[in-house]
mmCIF file of N, CA, C and O in Angstrom:
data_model
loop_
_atom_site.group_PDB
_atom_site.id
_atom_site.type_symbol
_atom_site.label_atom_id
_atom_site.label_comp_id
_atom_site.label_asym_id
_atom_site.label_seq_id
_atom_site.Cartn_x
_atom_site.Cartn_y
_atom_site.Cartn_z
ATOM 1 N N UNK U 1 -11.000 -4.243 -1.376
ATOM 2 C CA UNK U 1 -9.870 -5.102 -1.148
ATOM 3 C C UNK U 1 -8.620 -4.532 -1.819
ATOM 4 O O UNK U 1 -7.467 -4.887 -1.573
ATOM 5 N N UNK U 2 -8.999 -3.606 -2.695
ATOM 6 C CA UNK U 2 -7.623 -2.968 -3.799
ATOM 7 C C UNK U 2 -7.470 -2.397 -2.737
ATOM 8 O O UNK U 2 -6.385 -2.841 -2.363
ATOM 9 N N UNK U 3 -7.825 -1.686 -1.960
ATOM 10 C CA UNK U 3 -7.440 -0.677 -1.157
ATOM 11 C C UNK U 3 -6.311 -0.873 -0.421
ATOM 12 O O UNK U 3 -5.282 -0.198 -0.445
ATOM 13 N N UNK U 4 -6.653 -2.187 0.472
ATOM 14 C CA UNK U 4 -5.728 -2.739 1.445
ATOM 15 C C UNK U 4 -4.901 -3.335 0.979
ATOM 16 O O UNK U 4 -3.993 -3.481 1.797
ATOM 17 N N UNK U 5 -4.503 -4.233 -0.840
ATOM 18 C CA UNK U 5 -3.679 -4.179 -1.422
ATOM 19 C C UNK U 5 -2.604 -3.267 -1.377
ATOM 20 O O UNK U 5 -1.467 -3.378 -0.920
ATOM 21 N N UNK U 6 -3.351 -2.094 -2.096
ATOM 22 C CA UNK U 6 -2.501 -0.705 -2.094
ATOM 23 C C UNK U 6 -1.994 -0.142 -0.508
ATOM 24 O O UNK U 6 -1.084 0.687 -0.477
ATOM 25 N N UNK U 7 -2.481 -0.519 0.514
ATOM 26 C CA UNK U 7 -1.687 -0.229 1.578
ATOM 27 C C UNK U 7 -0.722 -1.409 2.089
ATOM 28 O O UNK U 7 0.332 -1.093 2.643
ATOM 29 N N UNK U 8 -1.025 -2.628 1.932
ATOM 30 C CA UNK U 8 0.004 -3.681 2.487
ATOM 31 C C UNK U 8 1.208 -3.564 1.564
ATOM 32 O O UNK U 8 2.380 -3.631 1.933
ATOM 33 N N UNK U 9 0.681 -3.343 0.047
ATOM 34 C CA UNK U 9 1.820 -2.806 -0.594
ATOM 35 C C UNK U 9 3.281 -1.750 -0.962
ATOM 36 O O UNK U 9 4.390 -1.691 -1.492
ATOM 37 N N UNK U 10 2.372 -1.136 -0.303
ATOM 38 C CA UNK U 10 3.321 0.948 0.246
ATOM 39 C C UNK U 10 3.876 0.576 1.165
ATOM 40 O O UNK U 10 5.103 0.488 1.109
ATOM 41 N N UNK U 11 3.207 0.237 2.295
ATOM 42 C CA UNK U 11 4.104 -0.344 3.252
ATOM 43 C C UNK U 11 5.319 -0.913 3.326
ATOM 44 O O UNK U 11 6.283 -0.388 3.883
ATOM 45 N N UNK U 12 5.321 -1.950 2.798
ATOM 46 C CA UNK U 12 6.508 -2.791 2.922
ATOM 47 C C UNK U 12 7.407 -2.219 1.807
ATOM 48 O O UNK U 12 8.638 -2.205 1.787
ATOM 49 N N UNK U 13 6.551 -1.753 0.891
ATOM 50 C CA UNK U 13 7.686 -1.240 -0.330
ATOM 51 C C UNK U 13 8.796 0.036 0.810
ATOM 52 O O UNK U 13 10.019 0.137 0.907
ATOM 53 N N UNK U 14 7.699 0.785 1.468
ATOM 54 C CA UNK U 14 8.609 1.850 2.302
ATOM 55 C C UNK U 14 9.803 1.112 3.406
ATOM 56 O O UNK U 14 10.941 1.535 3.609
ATOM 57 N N UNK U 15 9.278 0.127 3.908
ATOM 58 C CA UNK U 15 9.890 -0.194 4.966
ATOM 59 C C UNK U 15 11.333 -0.771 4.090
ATOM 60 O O UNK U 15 12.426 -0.348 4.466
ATOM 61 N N UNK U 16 11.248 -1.839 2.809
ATOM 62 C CA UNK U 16 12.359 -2.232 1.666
ATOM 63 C C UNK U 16 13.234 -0.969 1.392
ATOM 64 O O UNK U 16 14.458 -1.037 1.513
ATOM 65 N N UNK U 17 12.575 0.240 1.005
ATOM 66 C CA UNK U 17 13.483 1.275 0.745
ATOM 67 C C UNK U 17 13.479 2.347 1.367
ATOM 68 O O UNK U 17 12.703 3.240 1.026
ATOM 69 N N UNK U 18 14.334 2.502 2.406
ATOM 70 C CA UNK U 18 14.315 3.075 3.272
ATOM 71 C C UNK U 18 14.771 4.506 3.057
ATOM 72 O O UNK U 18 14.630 5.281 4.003
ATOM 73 N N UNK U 19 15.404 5.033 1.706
ATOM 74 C CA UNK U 19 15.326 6.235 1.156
ATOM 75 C C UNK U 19 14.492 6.910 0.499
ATOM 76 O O UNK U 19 14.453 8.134 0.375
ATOM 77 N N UNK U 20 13.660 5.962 -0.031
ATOM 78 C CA UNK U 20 12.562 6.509 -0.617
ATOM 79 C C UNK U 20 11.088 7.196 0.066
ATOM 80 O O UNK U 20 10.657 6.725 1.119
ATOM 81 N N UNK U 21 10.480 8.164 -0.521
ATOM 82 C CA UNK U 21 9.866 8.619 0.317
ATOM 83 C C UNK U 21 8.365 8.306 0.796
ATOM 84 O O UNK U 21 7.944 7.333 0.170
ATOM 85 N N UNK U 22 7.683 8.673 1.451
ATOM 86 C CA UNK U 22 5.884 7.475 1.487
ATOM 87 C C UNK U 22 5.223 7.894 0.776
ATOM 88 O O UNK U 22 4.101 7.399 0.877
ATOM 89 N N UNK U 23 5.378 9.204 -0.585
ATOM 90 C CA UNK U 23 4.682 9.394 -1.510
ATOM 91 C C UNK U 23 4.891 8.572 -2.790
ATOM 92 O O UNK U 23 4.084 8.359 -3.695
ATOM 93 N N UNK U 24 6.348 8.100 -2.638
ATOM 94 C CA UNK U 24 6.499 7.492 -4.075
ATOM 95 C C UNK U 24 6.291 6.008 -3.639
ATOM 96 O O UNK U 24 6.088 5.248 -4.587
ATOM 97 N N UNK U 25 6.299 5.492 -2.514
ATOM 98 C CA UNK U 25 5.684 4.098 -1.852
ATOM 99 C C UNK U 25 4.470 3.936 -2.547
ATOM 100 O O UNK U 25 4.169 3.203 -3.490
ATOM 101 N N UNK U 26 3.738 4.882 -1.803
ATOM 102 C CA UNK U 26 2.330 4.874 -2.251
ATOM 103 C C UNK U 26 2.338 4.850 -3.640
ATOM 104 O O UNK U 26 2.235 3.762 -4.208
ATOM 105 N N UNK U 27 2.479 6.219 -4.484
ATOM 106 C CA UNK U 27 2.219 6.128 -5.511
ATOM 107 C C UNK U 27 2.811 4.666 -6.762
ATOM 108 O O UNK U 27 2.057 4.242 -7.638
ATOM 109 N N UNK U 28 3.720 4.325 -6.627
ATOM 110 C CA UNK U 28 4.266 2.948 -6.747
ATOM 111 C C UNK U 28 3.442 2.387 -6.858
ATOM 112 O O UNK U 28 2.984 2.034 -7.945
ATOM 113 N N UNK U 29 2.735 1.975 -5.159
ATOM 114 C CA UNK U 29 2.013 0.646 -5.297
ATOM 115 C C UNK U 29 0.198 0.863 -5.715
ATOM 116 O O UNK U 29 -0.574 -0.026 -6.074
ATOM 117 N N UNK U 30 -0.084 2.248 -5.529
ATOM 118 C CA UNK U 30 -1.198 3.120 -6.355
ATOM 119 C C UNK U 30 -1.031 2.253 -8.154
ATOM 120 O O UNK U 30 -2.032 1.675 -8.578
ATOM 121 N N UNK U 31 0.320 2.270 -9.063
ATOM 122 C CA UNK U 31 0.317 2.005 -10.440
ATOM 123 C C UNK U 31 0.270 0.748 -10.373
ATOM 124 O O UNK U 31 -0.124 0.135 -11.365
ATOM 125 N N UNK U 32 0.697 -0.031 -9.074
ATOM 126 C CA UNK U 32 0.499 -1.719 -9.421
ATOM 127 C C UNK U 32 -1.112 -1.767 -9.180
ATOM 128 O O UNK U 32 -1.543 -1.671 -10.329
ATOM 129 N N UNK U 33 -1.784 -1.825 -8.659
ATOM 130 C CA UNK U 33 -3.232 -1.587 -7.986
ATOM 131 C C UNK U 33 -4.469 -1.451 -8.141
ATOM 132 O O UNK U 33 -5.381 -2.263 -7.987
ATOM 133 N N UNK U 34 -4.473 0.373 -8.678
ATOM 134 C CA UNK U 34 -5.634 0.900 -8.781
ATOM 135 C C UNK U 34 -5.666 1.832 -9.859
ATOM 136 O O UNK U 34 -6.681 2.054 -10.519
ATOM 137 N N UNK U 35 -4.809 2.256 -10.000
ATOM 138 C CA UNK U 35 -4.605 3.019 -11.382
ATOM 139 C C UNK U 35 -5.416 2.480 -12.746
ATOM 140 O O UNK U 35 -5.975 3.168 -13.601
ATOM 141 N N UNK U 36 -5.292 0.983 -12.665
ATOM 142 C CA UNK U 36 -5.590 0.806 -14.265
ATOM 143 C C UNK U 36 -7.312 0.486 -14.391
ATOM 144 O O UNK U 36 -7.835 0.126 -15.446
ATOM 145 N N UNK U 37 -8.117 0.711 -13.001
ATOM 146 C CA UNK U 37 -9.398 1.040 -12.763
ATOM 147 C C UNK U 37 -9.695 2.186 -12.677
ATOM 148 O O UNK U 37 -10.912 2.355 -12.608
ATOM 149 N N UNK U 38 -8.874 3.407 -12.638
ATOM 150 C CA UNK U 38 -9.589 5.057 -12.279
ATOM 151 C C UNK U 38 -9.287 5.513 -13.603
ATOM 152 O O UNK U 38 -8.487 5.020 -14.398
ATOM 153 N N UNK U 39 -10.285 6.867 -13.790
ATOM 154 C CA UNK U 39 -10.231 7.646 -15.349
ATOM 155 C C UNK U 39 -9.228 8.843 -14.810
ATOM 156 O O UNK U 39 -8.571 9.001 -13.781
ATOM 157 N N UNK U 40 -9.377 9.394 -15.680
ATOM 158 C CA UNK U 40 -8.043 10.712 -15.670
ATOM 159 C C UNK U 40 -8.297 11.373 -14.869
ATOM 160 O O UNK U 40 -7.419 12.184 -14.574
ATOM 161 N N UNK U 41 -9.330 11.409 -14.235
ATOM 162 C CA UNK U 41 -9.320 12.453 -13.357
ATOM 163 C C UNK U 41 -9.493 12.264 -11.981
ATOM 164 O O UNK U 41 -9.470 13.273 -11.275
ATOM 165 N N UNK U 42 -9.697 10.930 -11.349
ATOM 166 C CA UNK U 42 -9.232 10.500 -10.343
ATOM 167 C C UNK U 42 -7.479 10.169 -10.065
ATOM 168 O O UNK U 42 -6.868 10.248 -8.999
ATOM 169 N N UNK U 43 -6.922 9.751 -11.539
ATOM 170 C CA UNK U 43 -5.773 9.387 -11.175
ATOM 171 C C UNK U 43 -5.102 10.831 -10.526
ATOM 172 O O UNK U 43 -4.381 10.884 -9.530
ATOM 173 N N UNK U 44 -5.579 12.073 -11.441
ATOM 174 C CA UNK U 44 -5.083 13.275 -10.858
ATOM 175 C C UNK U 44 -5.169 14.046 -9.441
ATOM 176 O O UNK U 44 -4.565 15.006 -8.963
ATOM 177 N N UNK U 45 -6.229 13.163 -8.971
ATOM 178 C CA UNK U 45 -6.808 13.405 -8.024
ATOM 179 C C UNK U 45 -5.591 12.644 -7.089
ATOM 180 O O UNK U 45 -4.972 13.222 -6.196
ATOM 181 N N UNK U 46 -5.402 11.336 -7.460
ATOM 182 C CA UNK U 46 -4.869 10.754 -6.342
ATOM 183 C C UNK U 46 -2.914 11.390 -6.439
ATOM 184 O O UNK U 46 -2.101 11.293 -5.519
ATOM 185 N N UNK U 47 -2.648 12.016 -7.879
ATOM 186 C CA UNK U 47 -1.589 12.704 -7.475
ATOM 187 C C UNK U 47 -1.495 14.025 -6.530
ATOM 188 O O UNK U 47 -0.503 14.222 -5.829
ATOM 189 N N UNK U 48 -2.608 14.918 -6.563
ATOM 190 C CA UNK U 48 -2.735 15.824 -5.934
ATOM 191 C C UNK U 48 -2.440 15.297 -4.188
ATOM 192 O O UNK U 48 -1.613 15.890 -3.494
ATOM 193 N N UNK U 49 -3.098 14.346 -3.766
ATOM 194 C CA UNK U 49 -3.357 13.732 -2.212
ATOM 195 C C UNK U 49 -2.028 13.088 -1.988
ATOM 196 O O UNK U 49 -1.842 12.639 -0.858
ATOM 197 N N UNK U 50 -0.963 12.952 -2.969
ATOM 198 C CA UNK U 50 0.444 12.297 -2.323
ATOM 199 C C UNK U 50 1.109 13.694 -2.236
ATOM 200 O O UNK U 50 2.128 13.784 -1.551
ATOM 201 N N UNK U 51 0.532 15.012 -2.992
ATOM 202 C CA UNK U 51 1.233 15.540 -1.942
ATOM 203 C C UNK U 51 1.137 16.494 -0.531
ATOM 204 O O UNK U 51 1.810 17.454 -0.157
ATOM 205 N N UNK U 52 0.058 15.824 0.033
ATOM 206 C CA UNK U 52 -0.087 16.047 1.478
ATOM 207 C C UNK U 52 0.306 14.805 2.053
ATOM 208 O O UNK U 52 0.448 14.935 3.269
ATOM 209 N N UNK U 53 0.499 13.842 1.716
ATOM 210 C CA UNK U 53 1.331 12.576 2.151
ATOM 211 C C UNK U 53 3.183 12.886 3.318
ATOM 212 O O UNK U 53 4.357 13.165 3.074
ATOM 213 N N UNK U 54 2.512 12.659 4.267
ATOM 214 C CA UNK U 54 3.774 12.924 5.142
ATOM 215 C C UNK U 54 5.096 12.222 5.007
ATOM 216 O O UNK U 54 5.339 11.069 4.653
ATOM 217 N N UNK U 55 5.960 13.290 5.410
ATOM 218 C CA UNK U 55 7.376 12.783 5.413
ATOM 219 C C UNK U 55 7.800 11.610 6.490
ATOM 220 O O UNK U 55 7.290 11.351 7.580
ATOM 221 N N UNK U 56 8.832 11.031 5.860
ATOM 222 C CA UNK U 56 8.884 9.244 6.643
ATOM 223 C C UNK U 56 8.872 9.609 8.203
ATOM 224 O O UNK U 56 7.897 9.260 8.868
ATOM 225 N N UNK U 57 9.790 10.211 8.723
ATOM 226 C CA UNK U 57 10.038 10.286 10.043
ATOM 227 C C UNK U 57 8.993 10.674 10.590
ATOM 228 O O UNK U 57 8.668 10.125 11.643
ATOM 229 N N UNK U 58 8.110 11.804 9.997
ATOM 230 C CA UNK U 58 6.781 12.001 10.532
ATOM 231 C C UNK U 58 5.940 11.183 10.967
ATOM 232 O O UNK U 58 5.404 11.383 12.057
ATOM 233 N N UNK U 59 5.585 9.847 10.036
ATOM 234 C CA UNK U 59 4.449 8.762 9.586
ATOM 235 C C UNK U 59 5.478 8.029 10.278
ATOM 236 O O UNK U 59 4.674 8.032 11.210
ATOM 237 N N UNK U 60 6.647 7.295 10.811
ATOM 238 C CA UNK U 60 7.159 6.333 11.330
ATOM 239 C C UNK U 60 7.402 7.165 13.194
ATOM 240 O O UNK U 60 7.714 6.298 14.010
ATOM 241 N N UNK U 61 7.327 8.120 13.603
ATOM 242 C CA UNK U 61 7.136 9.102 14.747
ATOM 243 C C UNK U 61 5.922 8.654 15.433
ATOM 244 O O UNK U 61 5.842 8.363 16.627
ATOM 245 N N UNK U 62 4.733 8.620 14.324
ATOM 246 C CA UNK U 62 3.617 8.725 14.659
ATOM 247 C C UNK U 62 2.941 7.485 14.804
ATOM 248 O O UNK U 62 1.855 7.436 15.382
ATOM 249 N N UNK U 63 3.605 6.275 14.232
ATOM 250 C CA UNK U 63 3.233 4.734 14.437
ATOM 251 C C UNK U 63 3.978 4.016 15.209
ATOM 252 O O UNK U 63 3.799 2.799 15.183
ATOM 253 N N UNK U 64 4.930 4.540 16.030
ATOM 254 C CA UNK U 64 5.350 3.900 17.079
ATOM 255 C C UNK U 64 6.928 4.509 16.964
ATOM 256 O O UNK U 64 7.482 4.278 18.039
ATOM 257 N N UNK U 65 7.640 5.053 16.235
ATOM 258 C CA UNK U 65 9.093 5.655 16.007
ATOM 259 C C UNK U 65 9.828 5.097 14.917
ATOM 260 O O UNK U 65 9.208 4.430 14.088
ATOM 261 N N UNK U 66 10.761 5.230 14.824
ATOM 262 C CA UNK U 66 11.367 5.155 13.883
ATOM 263 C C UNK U 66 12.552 4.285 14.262
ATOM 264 O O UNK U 66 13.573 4.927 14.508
ATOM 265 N N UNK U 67 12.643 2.936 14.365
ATOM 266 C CA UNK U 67 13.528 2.649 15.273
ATOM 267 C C UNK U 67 13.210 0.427 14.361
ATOM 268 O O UNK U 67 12.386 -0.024 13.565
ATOM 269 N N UNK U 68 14.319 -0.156 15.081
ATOM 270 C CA UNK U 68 14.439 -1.679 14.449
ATOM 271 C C UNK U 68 13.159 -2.185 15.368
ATOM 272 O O UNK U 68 12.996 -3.356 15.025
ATOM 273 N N UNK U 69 12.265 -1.885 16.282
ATOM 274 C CA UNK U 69 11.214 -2.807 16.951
ATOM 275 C C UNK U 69 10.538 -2.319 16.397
ATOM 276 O O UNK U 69 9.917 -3.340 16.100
ATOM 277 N N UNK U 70 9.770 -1.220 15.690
ATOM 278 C CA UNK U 70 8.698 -0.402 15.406
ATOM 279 C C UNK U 70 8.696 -1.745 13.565
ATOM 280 O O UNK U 70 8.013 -2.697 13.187
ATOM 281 N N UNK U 71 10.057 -0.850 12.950
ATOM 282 C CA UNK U 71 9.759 -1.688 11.671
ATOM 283 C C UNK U 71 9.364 -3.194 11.230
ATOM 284 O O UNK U 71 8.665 -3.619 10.310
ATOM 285 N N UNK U 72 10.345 -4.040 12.607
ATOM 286 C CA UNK U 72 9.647 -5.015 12.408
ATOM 287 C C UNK U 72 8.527 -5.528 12.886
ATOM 288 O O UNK U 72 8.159 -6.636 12.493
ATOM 289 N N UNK U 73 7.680 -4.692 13.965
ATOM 290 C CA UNK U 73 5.827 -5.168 14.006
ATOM 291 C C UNK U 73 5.108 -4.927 13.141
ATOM 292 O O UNK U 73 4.100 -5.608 12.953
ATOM 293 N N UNK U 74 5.618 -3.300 11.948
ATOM 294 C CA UNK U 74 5.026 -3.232 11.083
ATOM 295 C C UNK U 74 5.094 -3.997 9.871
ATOM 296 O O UNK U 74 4.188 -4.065 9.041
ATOM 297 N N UNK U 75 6.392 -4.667 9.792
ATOM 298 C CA UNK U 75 6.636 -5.776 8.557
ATOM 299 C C UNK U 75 5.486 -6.652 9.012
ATOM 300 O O UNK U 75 4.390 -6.715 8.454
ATOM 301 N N UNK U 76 5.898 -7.379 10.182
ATOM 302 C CA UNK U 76 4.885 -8.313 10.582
ATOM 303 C C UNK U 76 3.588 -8.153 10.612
ATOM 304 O O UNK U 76 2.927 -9.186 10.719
ATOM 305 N N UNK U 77 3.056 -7.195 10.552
ATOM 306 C CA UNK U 77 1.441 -6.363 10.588
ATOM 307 C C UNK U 77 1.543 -6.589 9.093
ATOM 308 O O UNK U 77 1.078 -7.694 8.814
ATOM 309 N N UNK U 78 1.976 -5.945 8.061
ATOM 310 C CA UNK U 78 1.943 -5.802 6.669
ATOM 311 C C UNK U 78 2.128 -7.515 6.148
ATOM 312 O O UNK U 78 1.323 -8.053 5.389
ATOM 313 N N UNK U 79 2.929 -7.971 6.528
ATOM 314 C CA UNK U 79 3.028 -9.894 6.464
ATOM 315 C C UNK U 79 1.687 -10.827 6.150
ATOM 316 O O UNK U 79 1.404 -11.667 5.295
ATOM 317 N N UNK U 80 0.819 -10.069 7.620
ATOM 318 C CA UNK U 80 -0.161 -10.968 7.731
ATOM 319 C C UNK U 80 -1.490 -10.371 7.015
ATOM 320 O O UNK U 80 -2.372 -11.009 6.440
ATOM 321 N N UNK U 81 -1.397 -9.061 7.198
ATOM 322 C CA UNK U 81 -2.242 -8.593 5.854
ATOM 323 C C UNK U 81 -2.044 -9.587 4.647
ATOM 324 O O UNK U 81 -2.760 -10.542 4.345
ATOM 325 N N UNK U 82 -0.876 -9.122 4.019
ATOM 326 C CA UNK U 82 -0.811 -9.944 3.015
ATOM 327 C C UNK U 82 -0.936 -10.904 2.401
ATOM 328 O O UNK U 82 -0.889 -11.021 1.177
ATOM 329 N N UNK U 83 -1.269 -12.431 3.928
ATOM 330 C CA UNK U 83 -1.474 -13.373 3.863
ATOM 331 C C UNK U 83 -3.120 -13.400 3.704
ATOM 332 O O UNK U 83 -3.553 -14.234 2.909
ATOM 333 N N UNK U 84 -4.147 -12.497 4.444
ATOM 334 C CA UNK U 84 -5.112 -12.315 4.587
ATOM 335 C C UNK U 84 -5.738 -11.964 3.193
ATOM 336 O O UNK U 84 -6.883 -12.257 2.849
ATOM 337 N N UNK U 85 -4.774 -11.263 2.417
ATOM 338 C CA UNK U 85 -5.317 -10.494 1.386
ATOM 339 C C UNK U 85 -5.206 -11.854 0.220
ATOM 340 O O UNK U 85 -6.121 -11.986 -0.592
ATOM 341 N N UNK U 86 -4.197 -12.687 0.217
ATOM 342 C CA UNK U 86 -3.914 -13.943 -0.725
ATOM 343 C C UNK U 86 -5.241 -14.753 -0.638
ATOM 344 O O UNK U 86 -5.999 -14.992 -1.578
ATOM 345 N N UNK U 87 -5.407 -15.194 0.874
ATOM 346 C CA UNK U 87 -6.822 -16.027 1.135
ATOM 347 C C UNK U 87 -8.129 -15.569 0.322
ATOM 348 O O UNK U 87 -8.929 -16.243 -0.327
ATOM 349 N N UNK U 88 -8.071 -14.197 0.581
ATOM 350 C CA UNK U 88 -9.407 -13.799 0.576
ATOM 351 C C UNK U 88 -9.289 -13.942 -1.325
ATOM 352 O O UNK U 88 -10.155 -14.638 -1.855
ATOM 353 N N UNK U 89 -8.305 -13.324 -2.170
ATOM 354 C CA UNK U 89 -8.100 -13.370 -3.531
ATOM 355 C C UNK U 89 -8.452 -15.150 -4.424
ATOM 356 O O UNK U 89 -9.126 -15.507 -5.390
ATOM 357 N N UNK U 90 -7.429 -15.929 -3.278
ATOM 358 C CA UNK U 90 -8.151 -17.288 -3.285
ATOM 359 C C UNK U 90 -9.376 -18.130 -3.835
ATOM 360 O O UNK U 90 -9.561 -19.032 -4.652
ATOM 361 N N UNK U 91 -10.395 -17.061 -2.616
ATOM 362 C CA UNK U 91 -11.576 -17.254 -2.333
ATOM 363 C C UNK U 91 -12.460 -16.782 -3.502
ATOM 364 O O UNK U 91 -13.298 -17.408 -4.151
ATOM 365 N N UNK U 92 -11.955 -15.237 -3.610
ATOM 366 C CA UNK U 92 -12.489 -14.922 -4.861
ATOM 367 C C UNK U 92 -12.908 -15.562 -6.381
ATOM 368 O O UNK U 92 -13.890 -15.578 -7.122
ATOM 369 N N UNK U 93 -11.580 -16.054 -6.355
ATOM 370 C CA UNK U 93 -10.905 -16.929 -7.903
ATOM 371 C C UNK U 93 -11.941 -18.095 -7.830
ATOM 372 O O UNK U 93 -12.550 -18.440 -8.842
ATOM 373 N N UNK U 94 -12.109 -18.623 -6.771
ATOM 374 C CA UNK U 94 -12.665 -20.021 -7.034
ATOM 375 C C UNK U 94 -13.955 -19.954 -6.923
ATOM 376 O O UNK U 94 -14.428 -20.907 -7.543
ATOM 377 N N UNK U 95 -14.930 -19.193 -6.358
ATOM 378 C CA UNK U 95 -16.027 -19.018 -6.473
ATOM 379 C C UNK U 95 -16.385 -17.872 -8.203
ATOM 380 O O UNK U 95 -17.452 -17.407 -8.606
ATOM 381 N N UNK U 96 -15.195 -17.797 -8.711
ATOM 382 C CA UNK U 96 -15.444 -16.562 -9.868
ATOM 383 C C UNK U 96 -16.340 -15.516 -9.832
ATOM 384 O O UNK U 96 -17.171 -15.038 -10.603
ATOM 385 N N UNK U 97 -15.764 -15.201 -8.243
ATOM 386 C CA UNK U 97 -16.168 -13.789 -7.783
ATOM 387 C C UNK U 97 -15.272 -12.431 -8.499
ATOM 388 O O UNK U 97 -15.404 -11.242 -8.787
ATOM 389 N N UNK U 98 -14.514 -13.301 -8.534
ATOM 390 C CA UNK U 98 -13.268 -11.946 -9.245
ATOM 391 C C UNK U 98 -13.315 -11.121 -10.310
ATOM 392 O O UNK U 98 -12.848 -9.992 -10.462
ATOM 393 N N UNK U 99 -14.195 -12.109 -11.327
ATOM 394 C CA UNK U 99 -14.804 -11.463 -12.280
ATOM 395 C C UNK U 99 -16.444 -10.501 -12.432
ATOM 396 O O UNK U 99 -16.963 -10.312 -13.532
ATOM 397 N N UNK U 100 -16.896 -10.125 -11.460
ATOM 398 C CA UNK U 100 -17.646 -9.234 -11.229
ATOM 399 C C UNK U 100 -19.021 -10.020 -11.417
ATOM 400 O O UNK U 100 -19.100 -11.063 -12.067
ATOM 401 N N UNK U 101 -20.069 -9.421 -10.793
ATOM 402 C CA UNK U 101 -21.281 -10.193 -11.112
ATOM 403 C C UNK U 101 -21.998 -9.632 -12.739
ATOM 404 O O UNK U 101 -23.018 -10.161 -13.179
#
């Protein structure tokens, strides 16, 4: 579920700053996330893999363009993730699943 955190998160952080690039998106929402679960040598790992991380126009080319209809299905795609991801966190909390078995 961190996972899709960490992607509903990059996302929209990219789509908010539209100068910034989808490695520092990612990595961004990588330090809110997952970072403070991996040891040193995954975190290095996951710096090594942002940088094969494609350039925006590339990754926005390749998901439909780069253009005001593309960004906002993907806001809206990333939206309802997010809503999905709240429920399910919800769900977690109250059954005190969250805290691991």
């Amino acid at each position: 579920m961190l996972g899709l955190e960490l992607t509903a998160m990059a996302l929209k952080r990219s789509l908010e700053n539209q100068k910034e690039t989808l490695s520092e998106s990612f990595t961004e929402a990588y330090n809110k996330t997952l970072k403070q679960y991996h040891g040193f040598i995954v975190k290095k790992m996951f710096g090594v893999a942002m940088m094969a991380c494609p350039d925006r126009e590339t990754f926005y080319k390749k998901i439909g363009g780069d253009n005001e209809g593309a960004h906002e299905q993907l806001l809206a795609w990333v939206t309802a993730l997010q809503g999905l991801l709240n429920e399910l966190n919800i769900f977690y909390a109250s059954g005190a699943f969250d805290k691991g078995l």
